[in-house]
Amino acid sequence: MFEPVKGHAVVYDGKNYHHNCFACENCKTSLEGTTFSTKNEKHYCGQCNTELFKANCHTCHLKIDGETVIFNSEGQTLKFHNECFTCAKCKTPLKGKSFVPKGDNVYHCTDCR
């Protein structure tokens, strides 16, 4: 059963919520006055959104929150932090540059190939 919202309410997307009901679907932290994401009409705080929905970097295996380098290798989509996608020899960032795959997670810039 739904209890009518009386007094203080949080309004989001034209809907009224009790203060304690407008919370992260995962950790139940209040979302009032915070930045949050909505997936399938469920709301998630920034931390839970990152933990649950962001990809892991193919190099360091940490969650990617921000710009991502994405490319396909042998039918597999690989994702990297910009700073993790570098030449294995000279450490030059490879985003937007030509590179040569040398093995699993090993890439060389065209100067080092």
mmCIF file of N, CA and C in Angstrom:
data_model
loop_
_atom_site.group_PDB
_atom_site.id
_atom_site.type_symbol
_atom_site.label_atom_id
_atom_site.label_comp_id
_atom_site.label_asym_id
_atom_site.label_seq_id
_atom_site.Cartn_x
_atom_site.Cartn_y
_atom_site.Cartn_z
ATOM 1 N N MET A 1 0.828 -1.180 0.000
ATOM 2 C CA MET A 1 0.000 0.000 0.000
ATOM 3 C C MET A 1 0.872 1.243 0.000
ATOM 4 N N PHE A 2 0.402 2.237 -0.682
ATOM 5 C CA PHE A 2 1.108 3.510 -0.725
ATOM 6 C C PHE A 2 0.552 4.443 0.341
ATOM 7 N N GLU A 3 1.457 5.091 1.041
ATOM 8 C CA GLU A 3 1.061 6.067 2.047
ATOM 9 C C GLU A 3 1.164 7.445 1.410
ATOM 10 N N PRO A 4 0.121 8.274 1.518
ATOM 11 C CA PRO A 4 0.163 9.595 0.898
ATOM 12 C C PRO A 4 1.330 10.420 1.455
ATOM 13 N N VAL A 5 1.921 11.234 0.579
ATOM 14 C CA VAL A 5 3.005 12.106 0.997
ATOM 15 C C VAL A 5 2.396 13.348 1.624
ATOM 16 N N LYS A 6 2.726 13.582 2.891
ATOM 17 C CA LYS A 6 2.235 14.754 3.617
ATOM 18 C C LYS A 6 3.446 15.526 4.119
ATOM 19 N N GLY A 7 3.336 16.830 4.178
ATOM 20 C CA GLY A 7 4.440 17.653 4.681
ATOM 21 C C GLY A 7 5.578 17.707 3.678
ATOM 22 N N HIS A 8 6.806 17.585 4.174
ATOM 23 C CA HIS A 8 7.999 17.676 3.328
ATOM 24 C C HIS A 8 8.029 16.529 2.319
ATOM 25 N N ALA A 9 8.191 16.855 1.059
ATOM 26 C CA ALA A 9 8.265 15.843 0.015
ATOM 27 C C ALA A 9 9.416 16.168 -0.931
ATOM 28 N N VAL A 10 9.929 15.162 -1.543
ATOM 29 C CA VAL A 10 10.926 15.312 -2.597
ATOM 30 C C VAL A 10 10.176 15.122 -3.902
ATOM 31 N N VAL A 11 10.332 16.068 -4.806
ATOM 32 C CA VAL A 11 9.676 15.961 -6.109
ATOM 33 C C VAL A 11 10.752 15.711 -7.151
ATOM 34 N N TYR A 12 10.587 14.627 -7.878
ATOM 35 C CA TYR A 12 11.520 14.299 -8.957
ATOM 36 C C TYR A 12 10.720 13.757 -10.133
ATOM 37 N N ASP A 13 10.982 14.309 -11.286
ATOM 38 C CA ASP A 13 10.341 13.858 -12.526
ATOM 39 C C ASP A 13 8.810 13.844 -12.388
ATOM 40 N N GLY A 14 8.285 14.866 -11.714
ATOM 41 C CA GLY A 14 6.841 15.010 -11.560
ATOM 42 C C GLY A 14 6.212 14.082 -10.538
ATOM 43 N N LYS A 15 7.026 13.356 -9.777
ATOM 44 C CA LYS A 15 6.497 12.425 -8.775
ATOM 45 C C LYS A 15 6.921 12.898 -7.384
ATOM 46 N N ASN A 16 6.032 12.703 -6.416
ATOM 47 C CA ASN A 16 6.324 13.040 -5.021
ATOM 48 C C ASN A 16 6.838 11.808 -4.285
ATOM 49 N N TYR A 17 7.867 12.035 -3.465
ATOM 50 C CA TYR A 17 8.455 10.956 -2.672
ATOM 51 C C TYR A 17 8.543 11.395 -1.211
ATOM 52 N N HIS A 18 8.345 10.466 -0.286
ATOM 53 C CA HIS A 18 8.695 10.722 1.106
ATOM 54 C C HIS A 18 10.206 10.940 1.127
ATOM 55 N N HIS A 19 10.669 11.774 2.055
ATOM 56 C CA HIS A 19 12.103 12.041 2.161
ATOM 57 C C HIS A 19 12.901 10.738 2.255
ATOM 58 N N ASN A 20 12.484 9.817 3.125
ATOM 59 C CA ASN A 20 13.241 8.578 3.314
ATOM 60 C C ASN A 20 13.012 7.548 2.203
ATOM 61 N N CYS A 21 12.043 7.782 1.327
ATOM 62 C CA CYS A 21 11.801 6.859 0.212
ATOM 63 C C CYS A 21 12.598 7.251 -1.037
ATOM 64 N N PHE A 22 13.039 8.508 -1.108
ATOM 65 C CA PHE A 22 13.838 8.933 -2.253
ATOM 66 C C PHE A 22 15.295 8.605 -1.937
ATOM 67 N N ALA A 23 15.634 7.337 -2.140
ATOM 68 C CA ALA A 23 16.934 6.821 -1.715
ATOM 69 C C ALA A 23 17.524 5.919 -2.788
ATOM 70 N N CYS A 24 18.813 5.688 -2.665
ATOM 71 C CA CYS A 24 19.523 4.788 -3.574
ATOM 72 C C CYS A 24 18.917 3.390 -3.478
ATOM 73 N N GLU A 25 18.644 2.811 -4.611
ATOM 74 C CA GLU A 25 18.071 1.465 -4.681
ATOM 75 C C GLU A 25 18.986 0.430 -4.022
ATOM 76 N N ASN A 26 20.280 0.653 -4.088
ATOM 77 C CA ASN A 26 21.238 -0.333 -3.598
ATOM 78 C C ASN A 26 21.592 -0.142 -2.124
ATOM 79 N N CYS A 27 22.049 1.052 -1.745
ATOM 80 C CA CYS A 27 22.537 1.263 -0.373
ATOM 81 C C CYS A 27 21.549 1.996 0.526
ATOM 82 N N LYS A 28 20.457 2.469 -0.047
ATOM 83 C CA LYS A 28 19.371 3.143 0.683
ATOM 84 C C LYS A 28 19.741 4.521 1.239
ATOM 85 N N THR A 29 20.863 5.091 0.808
ATOM 86 C CA THR A 29 21.249 6.443 1.213
ATOM 87 C C THR A 29 20.295 7.443 0.574
ATOM 88 N N SER A 30 19.910 8.470 1.322
ATOM 89 C CA SER A 30 19.022 9.503 0.788
ATOM 90 C C SER A 30 19.678 10.180 -0.419
ATOM 91 N N LEU A 31 18.887 10.433 -1.447
ATOM 92 C CA LEU A 31 19.391 11.084 -2.651
ATOM 93 C C LEU A 31 19.013 12.553 -2.713
ATOM 94 N N GLU A 32 18.277 13.028 -1.737
ATOM 95 C CA GLU A 32 17.847 14.422 -1.731
ATOM 96 C C GLU A 32 19.069 15.343 -1.716
ATOM 97 N N GLY A 33 19.134 16.229 -2.694
ATOM 98 C CA GLY A 33 20.214 17.203 -2.775
ATOM 99 C C GLY A 33 21.531 16.641 -3.274
ATOM 100 N N THR A 34 21.536 15.431 -3.823
ATOM 101 C CA THR A 34 22.779 14.823 -4.314
ATOM 102 C C THR A 34 22.688 14.570 -5.812
ATOM 103 N N THR A 35 23.805 14.217 -6.394
ATOM 104 C CA THR A 35 23.843 13.786 -7.790
ATOM 105 C C THR A 35 23.590 12.286 -7.802
ATOM 106 N N PHE A 36 22.703 11.846 -8.683
ATOM 107 C CA PHE A 36 22.367 10.428 -8.759
ATOM 108 C C PHE A 36 22.067 10.061 -10.202
ATOM 109 N N SER A 37 21.968 8.775 -10.462
ATOM 110 C CA SER A 37 21.635 8.260 -11.788
ATOM 111 C C SER A 37 20.367 7.432 -11.696
ATOM 112 N N THR A 38 19.642 7.368 -12.794
ATOM 113 C CA THR A 38 18.426 6.568 -12.852
ATOM 114 C C THR A 38 18.591 5.505 -13.930
ATOM 115 N N LYS A 39 18.360 4.269 -13.560
ATOM 116 C CA LYS A 39 18.417 3.140 -14.490
ATOM 117 C C LYS A 39 17.138 2.342 -14.309
ATOM 118 N N ASN A 40 16.395 2.153 -15.379
ATOM 119 C CA ASN A 40 15.147 1.382 -15.325
ATOM 120 C C ASN A 40 14.224 1.882 -14.209
ATOM 121 N N GLU A 41 14.095 3.200 -14.114
ATOM 122 C CA GLU A 41 13.235 3.876 -13.137
ATOM 123 C C GLU A 41 13.659 3.641 -11.686
ATOM 124 N N LYS A 42 14.886 3.185 -11.461
ATOM 125 C CA LYS A 42 15.440 3.030 -10.119
ATOM 126 C C LYS A 42 16.586 4.023 -9.989
ATOM 127 N N HIS A 43 16.737 4.590 -8.801
ATOM 128 C CA HIS A 43 17.717 5.640 -8.571
ATOM 129 C C HIS A 43 18.922 5.087 -7.815
ATOM 130 N N TYR A 44 20.123 5.545 -8.202
ATOM 131 C CA TYR A 44 21.364 5.079 -7.596
ATOM 132 C C TYR A 44 22.263 6.267 -7.274
ATOM 133 N N CYS A 45 22.872 6.247 -6.077
ATOM 134 C CA CYS A 45 23.843 7.285 -5.735
ATOM 135 C C CYS A 45 25.068 7.124 -6.645
ATOM 136 N N GLY A 46 25.922 8.123 -6.671
ATOM 137 C CA GLY A 46 27.092 8.084 -7.544
ATOM 138 C C GLY A 46 27.987 6.891 -7.295
ATOM 139 N N GLN A 47 28.243 6.576 -6.020
ATOM 140 C CA GLN A 47 29.130 5.462 -5.692
ATOM 141 C C GLN A 47 28.534 4.131 -6.146
ATOM 142 N N CYS A 48 27.262 3.900 -5.870
ATOM 143 C CA CYS A 48 26.632 2.636 -6.282
ATOM 144 C C CYS A 48 26.526 2.550 -7.803
ATOM 145 N N ASN A 49 26.251 3.675 -8.461
ATOM 146 C CA ASN A 49 26.187 3.676 -9.913
ATOM 147 C C ASN A 49 27.524 3.228 -10.497
ATOM 148 N N THR A 50 28.627 3.748 -9.956
ATOM 149 C CA THR A 50 29.956 3.353 -10.431
ATOM 150 C C THR A 50 30.205 1.876 -10.163
ATOM 151 N N GLU A 51 29.956 1.432 -8.938
ATOM 152 C CA GLU A 51 30.220 0.044 -8.564
ATOM 153 C C GLU A 51 29.385 -0.954 -9.363
ATOM 154 N N LEU A 52 28.122 -0.602 -9.613
ATOM 155 C CA LEU A 52 27.216 -1.555 -10.261
ATOM 156 C C LEU A 52 27.233 -1.516 -11.785
ATOM 157 N N PHE A 53 27.462 -0.320 -12.358
ATOM 158 C CA PHE A 53 27.224 -0.180 -13.793
ATOM 159 C C PHE A 53 28.432 0.232 -14.627
ATOM 160 N N LYS A 54 29.495 0.702 -14.014
ATOM 161 C CA LYS A 54 30.653 1.144 -14.792
ATOM 162 C C LYS A 54 31.532 -0.051 -15.126
ATOM 163 N N ALA A 55 32.196 0.038 -16.274
ATOM 164 C CA ALA A 55 33.077 -1.043 -16.727
ATOM 165 C C ALA A 55 34.393 -1.027 -15.964
ATOM 166 N N ASN A 56 35.064 -2.165 -15.941
ATOM 167 C CA ASN A 56 36.406 -2.255 -15.375
ATOM 168 C C ASN A 56 37.430 -2.037 -16.481
ATOM 169 N N CYS A 57 38.509 -1.361 -16.143
ATOM 170 C CA CYS A 57 39.614 -1.130 -17.070
ATOM 171 C C CYS A 57 40.301 -2.463 -17.370
ATOM 172 N N HIS A 58 40.601 -2.698 -18.638
ATOM 173 C CA HIS A 58 41.243 -3.949 -19.054
ATOM 174 C C HIS A 58 42.677 -4.051 -18.513
ATOM 175 N N THR A 59 43.301 -2.917 -18.198
ATOM 176 C CA THR A 59 44.680 -2.935 -17.700
ATOM 177 C C THR A 59 44.737 -3.034 -16.180
ATOM 178 N N CYS A 60 44.125 -2.089 -15.473
ATOM 179 C CA CYS A 60 44.255 -2.034 -14.011
ATOM 180 C C CYS A 60 43.097 -2.703 -13.277
ATOM 181 N N HIS A 61 42.031 -2.996 -13.993
ATOM 182 C CA HIS A 61 40.844 -3.686 -13.470
ATOM 183 C C HIS A 61 40.024 -2.853 -12.488
ATOM 184 N N LEU A 62 40.330 -1.564 -12.365
ATOM 185 C CA LEU A 62 39.511 -0.683 -11.533
ATOM 186 C C LEU A 62 38.352 -0.142 -12.359
ATOM 187 N N LYS A 63 37.315 0.333 -11.686
ATOM 188 C CA LYS A 63 36.146 0.884 -12.371
ATOM 189 C C LYS A 63 36.525 2.137 -13.151
ATOM 190 N N ILE A 64 35.927 2.299 -14.305
ATOM 191 C CA ILE A 64 36.161 3.477 -15.141
ATOM 192 C C ILE A 64 35.032 4.457 -14.888
ATOM 193 N N ASP A 65 35.382 5.627 -14.388
ATOM 194 C CA ASP A 65 34.412 6.683 -14.150
ATOM 195 C C ASP A 65 34.971 7.927 -14.821
ATOM 196 N N GLY A 66 34.551 8.169 -16.028
ATOM 197 C CA GLY A 66 35.085 9.280 -16.814
ATOM 198 C C GLY A 66 35.323 8.820 -18.232
ATOM 199 N N GLU A 67 36.268 9.470 -18.894
ATOM 200 C CA GLU A 67 36.554 9.121 -20.285
ATOM 201 C C GLU A 67 37.073 7.699 -20.389
ATOM 202 N N THR A 68 36.671 7.034 -21.444
ATOM 203 C CA THR A 68 37.022 5.640 -21.665
ATOM 204 C C THR A 68 37.587 5.454 -23.064
ATOM 205 N N VAL A 69 38.647 4.683 -23.174
ATOM 206 C CA VAL A 69 39.155 4.263 -24.470
ATOM 207 C C VAL A 69 38.534 2.899 -24.734
ATOM 208 N N ILE A 70 37.885 2.768 -25.883
ATOM 209 C CA ILE A 70 37.209 1.519 -26.228
ATOM 210 C C ILE A 70 37.668 1.077 -27.613
ATOM 211 N N PHE A 71 38.033 -0.186 -27.748
ATOM 212 C CA PHE A 71 38.268 -0.734 -29.084
ATOM 213 C C PHE A 71 37.978 -2.225 -29.067
ATOM 214 N N ASN A 72 37.774 -2.763 -30.249
ATOM 215 C CA ASN A 72 37.470 -4.179 -30.399
ATOM 216 C C ASN A 72 38.724 -4.928 -30.819
ATOM 217 N N SER A 73 38.974 -6.036 -30.154
ATOM 218 C CA SER A 73 40.122 -6.875 -30.451
ATOM 219 C C SER A 73 39.650 -8.316 -30.499
ATOM 220 N N GLU A 74 39.767 -8.909 -31.658
ATOM 221 C CA GLU A 74 39.374 -10.306 -31.850
ATOM 222 C C GLU A 74 37.964 -10.576 -31.345
ATOM 223 N N GLY A 75 37.028 -9.680 -31.683
ATOM 224 C CA GLY A 75 35.629 -9.839 -31.315
ATOM 225 C C GLY A 75 35.294 -9.474 -29.883
ATOM 226 N N GLN A 76 36.259 -8.995 -29.129
ATOM 227 C CA GLN A 76 36.045 -8.622 -27.728
ATOM 228 C C GLN A 76 36.158 -7.107 -27.597
ATOM 229 N N THR A 77 35.216 -6.492 -26.882
ATOM 230 C CA THR A 77 35.271 -5.059 -26.629
ATOM 231 C C THR A 77 36.108 -4.826 -25.388
ATOM 232 N N LEU A 78 37.180 -4.051 -25.549
ATOM 233 C CA LEU A 78 38.087 -3.755 -24.446
ATOM 234 C C LEU A 78 37.933 -2.297 -24.044
ATOM 235 N N LYS A 79 37.941 -2.026 -22.734
ATOM 236 C CA LYS A 79 37.782 -0.667 -22.226
ATOM 237 C C LYS A 79 38.942 -0.352 -21.293
ATOM 238 N N PHE A 80 39.416 0.895 -21.373
ATOM 239 C CA PHE A 80 40.579 1.331 -20.602
ATOM 240 C C PHE A 80 40.365 2.737 -20.065
ATOM 241 N N HIS A 81 41.016 3.064 -18.936
ATOM 242 C CA HIS A 81 41.196 4.458 -18.546
ATOM 243 C C HIS A 81 42.141 5.067 -19.589
ATOM 244 N N ASN A 82 42.001 6.336 -19.880
ATOM 245 C CA ASN A 82 42.924 6.985 -20.822
ATOM 246 C C ASN A 82 44.373 6.764 -20.396
ATOM 247 N N GLU A 83 44.649 6.925 -19.095
ATOM 248 C CA GLU A 83 46.023 6.827 -18.612
ATOM 249 C C GLU A 83 46.558 5.398 -18.578
ATOM 250 N N CYS A 84 45.696 4.395 -18.713
ATOM 251 C CA CYS A 84 46.139 2.998 -18.709
ATOM 252 C C CYS A 84 46.391 2.463 -20.114
ATOM 253 N N PHE A 85 45.877 3.144 -21.112
ATOM 254 C CA PHE A 85 46.047 2.669 -22.486
ATOM 255 C C PHE A 85 47.287 3.326 -23.078
ATOM 256 N N THR A 86 48.444 2.700 -22.817
ATOM 257 C CA THR A 86 49.728 3.274 -23.223
ATOM 258 C C THR A 86 50.600 2.228 -23.908
ATOM 259 N N CYS A 87 51.615 2.711 -24.596
ATOM 260 C CA CYS A 87 52.613 1.844 -25.209
ATOM 261 C C CYS A 87 53.368 1.105 -24.105
ATOM 262 N N ALA A 88 53.517 -0.205 -24.255
ATOM 263 C CA ALA A 88 54.195 -1.013 -23.238
ATOM 264 C C ALA A 88 55.676 -0.672 -23.124
ATOM 265 N N LYS A 89 56.256 -0.120 -24.183
ATOM 266 C CA LYS A 89 57.692 0.207 -24.135
ATOM 267 C C LYS A 89 57.954 1.629 -23.657
ATOM 268 N N CYS A 90 57.355 2.615 -24.307
ATOM 269 C CA CYS A 90 57.699 4.018 -24.011
ATOM 270 C C CYS A 90 56.652 4.742 -23.166
ATOM 271 N N LYS A 91 55.540 4.085 -22.878
ATOM 272 C CA LYS A 91 54.457 4.623 -22.036
ATOM 273 C C LYS A 91 53.716 5.812 -22.644
ATOM 274 N N THR A 92 53.874 6.042 -23.949
ATOM 275 C CA THR A 92 53.134 7.100 -24.634
ATOM 276 C C THR A 92 51.648 6.747 -24.639
ATOM 277 N N PRO A 93 50.767 7.687 -24.270
ATOM 278 C CA PRO A 93 49.324 7.419 -24.362
ATOM 279 C C PRO A 93 48.935 7.075 -25.802
ATOM 280 N N LEU A 94 48.108 6.067 -25.964
ATOM 281 C CA LEU A 94 47.742 5.590 -27.306
ATOM 282 C C LEU A 94 46.371 6.058 -27.779
ATOM 283 N N LYS A 95 45.627 6.770 -26.934
ATOM 284 C CA LYS A 95 44.302 7.223 -27.342
ATOM 285 C C LYS A 95 44.403 8.068 -28.602
ATOM 286 N N GLY A 96 43.660 7.672 -29.629
ATOM 287 C CA GLY A 96 43.613 8.413 -30.881
ATOM 288 C C GLY A 96 44.819 8.216 -31.771
ATOM 289 N N LYS A 97 45.728 7.302 -31.428
ATOM 290 C CA LYS A 97 46.942 7.062 -32.211
ATOM 291 C C LYS A 97 46.939 5.654 -32.768
ATOM 292 N N SER A 98 47.753 5.441 -33.766
ATOM 293 C CA SER A 98 47.930 4.097 -34.315
ATOM 294 C C SER A 98 48.784 3.289 -33.347
ATOM 295 N N PHE A 99 48.478 2.008 -33.226
ATOM 296 C CA PHE A 99 49.240 1.135 -32.339
ATOM 297 C C PHE A 99 49.215 -0.280 -32.885
ATOM 298 N N VAL A 100 50.103 -1.111 -32.349
ATOM 299 C CA VAL A 100 50.225 -2.497 -32.792
ATOM 300 C C VAL A 100 50.025 -3.401 -31.575
ATOM 301 N N PRO A 101 49.018 -4.295 -31.610
ATOM 302 C CA PRO A 101 48.853 -5.252 -30.510
ATOM 303 C C PRO A 101 50.010 -6.255 -30.527
ATOM 304 N N LYS A 102 50.590 -6.529 -29.364
ATOM 305 C CA LYS A 102 51.720 -7.460 -29.272
ATOM 306 C C LYS A 102 51.407 -8.671 -28.408
ATOM 307 N N GLY A 103 50.207 -8.797 -27.956
ATOM 308 C CA GLY A 103 49.830 -9.909 -27.085
ATOM 309 C C GLY A 103 48.722 -9.437 -26.168
ATOM 310 N N ASP A 104 48.344 -10.270 -25.211
ATOM 311 C CA ASP A 104 47.264 -9.922 -24.305
ATOM 312 C C ASP A 104 47.622 -8.679 -23.494
ATOM 313 N N ASN A 105 46.889 -7.616 -23.734
ATOM 314 C CA ASN A 105 47.040 -6.359 -23.008
ATOM 315 C C ASN A 105 48.416 -5.716 -23.197
ATOM 316 N N VAL A 106 49.086 -6.009 -24.307
ATOM 317 C CA VAL A 106 50.371 -5.392 -24.629
ATOM 318 C C VAL A 106 50.220 -4.705 -25.984
ATOM 319 N N TYR A 107 50.476 -3.404 -25.987
ATOM 320 C CA TYR A 107 50.330 -2.604 -27.200
ATOM 321 C C TYR A 107 51.556 -1.733 -27.348
ATOM 322 N N HIS A 108 51.976 -1.534 -28.594
ATOM 323 C CA HIS A 108 53.120 -0.670 -28.866
ATOM 324 C C HIS A 108 52.680 0.437 -29.814
ATOM 325 N N CYS A 109 53.237 1.627 -29.604
ATOM 326 C CA CYS A 109 53.003 2.713 -30.558
ATOM 327 C C CYS A 109 53.747 2.359 -31.846
ATOM 328 N N THR A 110 53.476 3.069 -32.896
ATOM 329 C CA THR A 110 54.099 2.757 -34.178
ATOM 330 C C THR A 110 55.603 3.006 -34.150
ATOM 331 N N ASP A 111 56.090 3.884 -33.275
ATOM 332 C CA ASP A 111 57.540 4.109 -33.155
ATOM 333 C C ASP A 111 58.250 2.936 -32.495
ATOM 334 N N CYS A 112 57.579 2.239 -31.579
ATOM 335 C CA CYS A 112 58.195 1.152 -30.814
ATOM 336 C C CYS A 112 57.901 -0.237 -31.366
ATOM 337 N N ARG A 113 57.074 -0.346 -32.327
ATOM 338 C CA ARG A 113 56.636 -1.681 -32.749
ATOM 339 C C ARG A 113 57.778 -2.574 -33.038
#
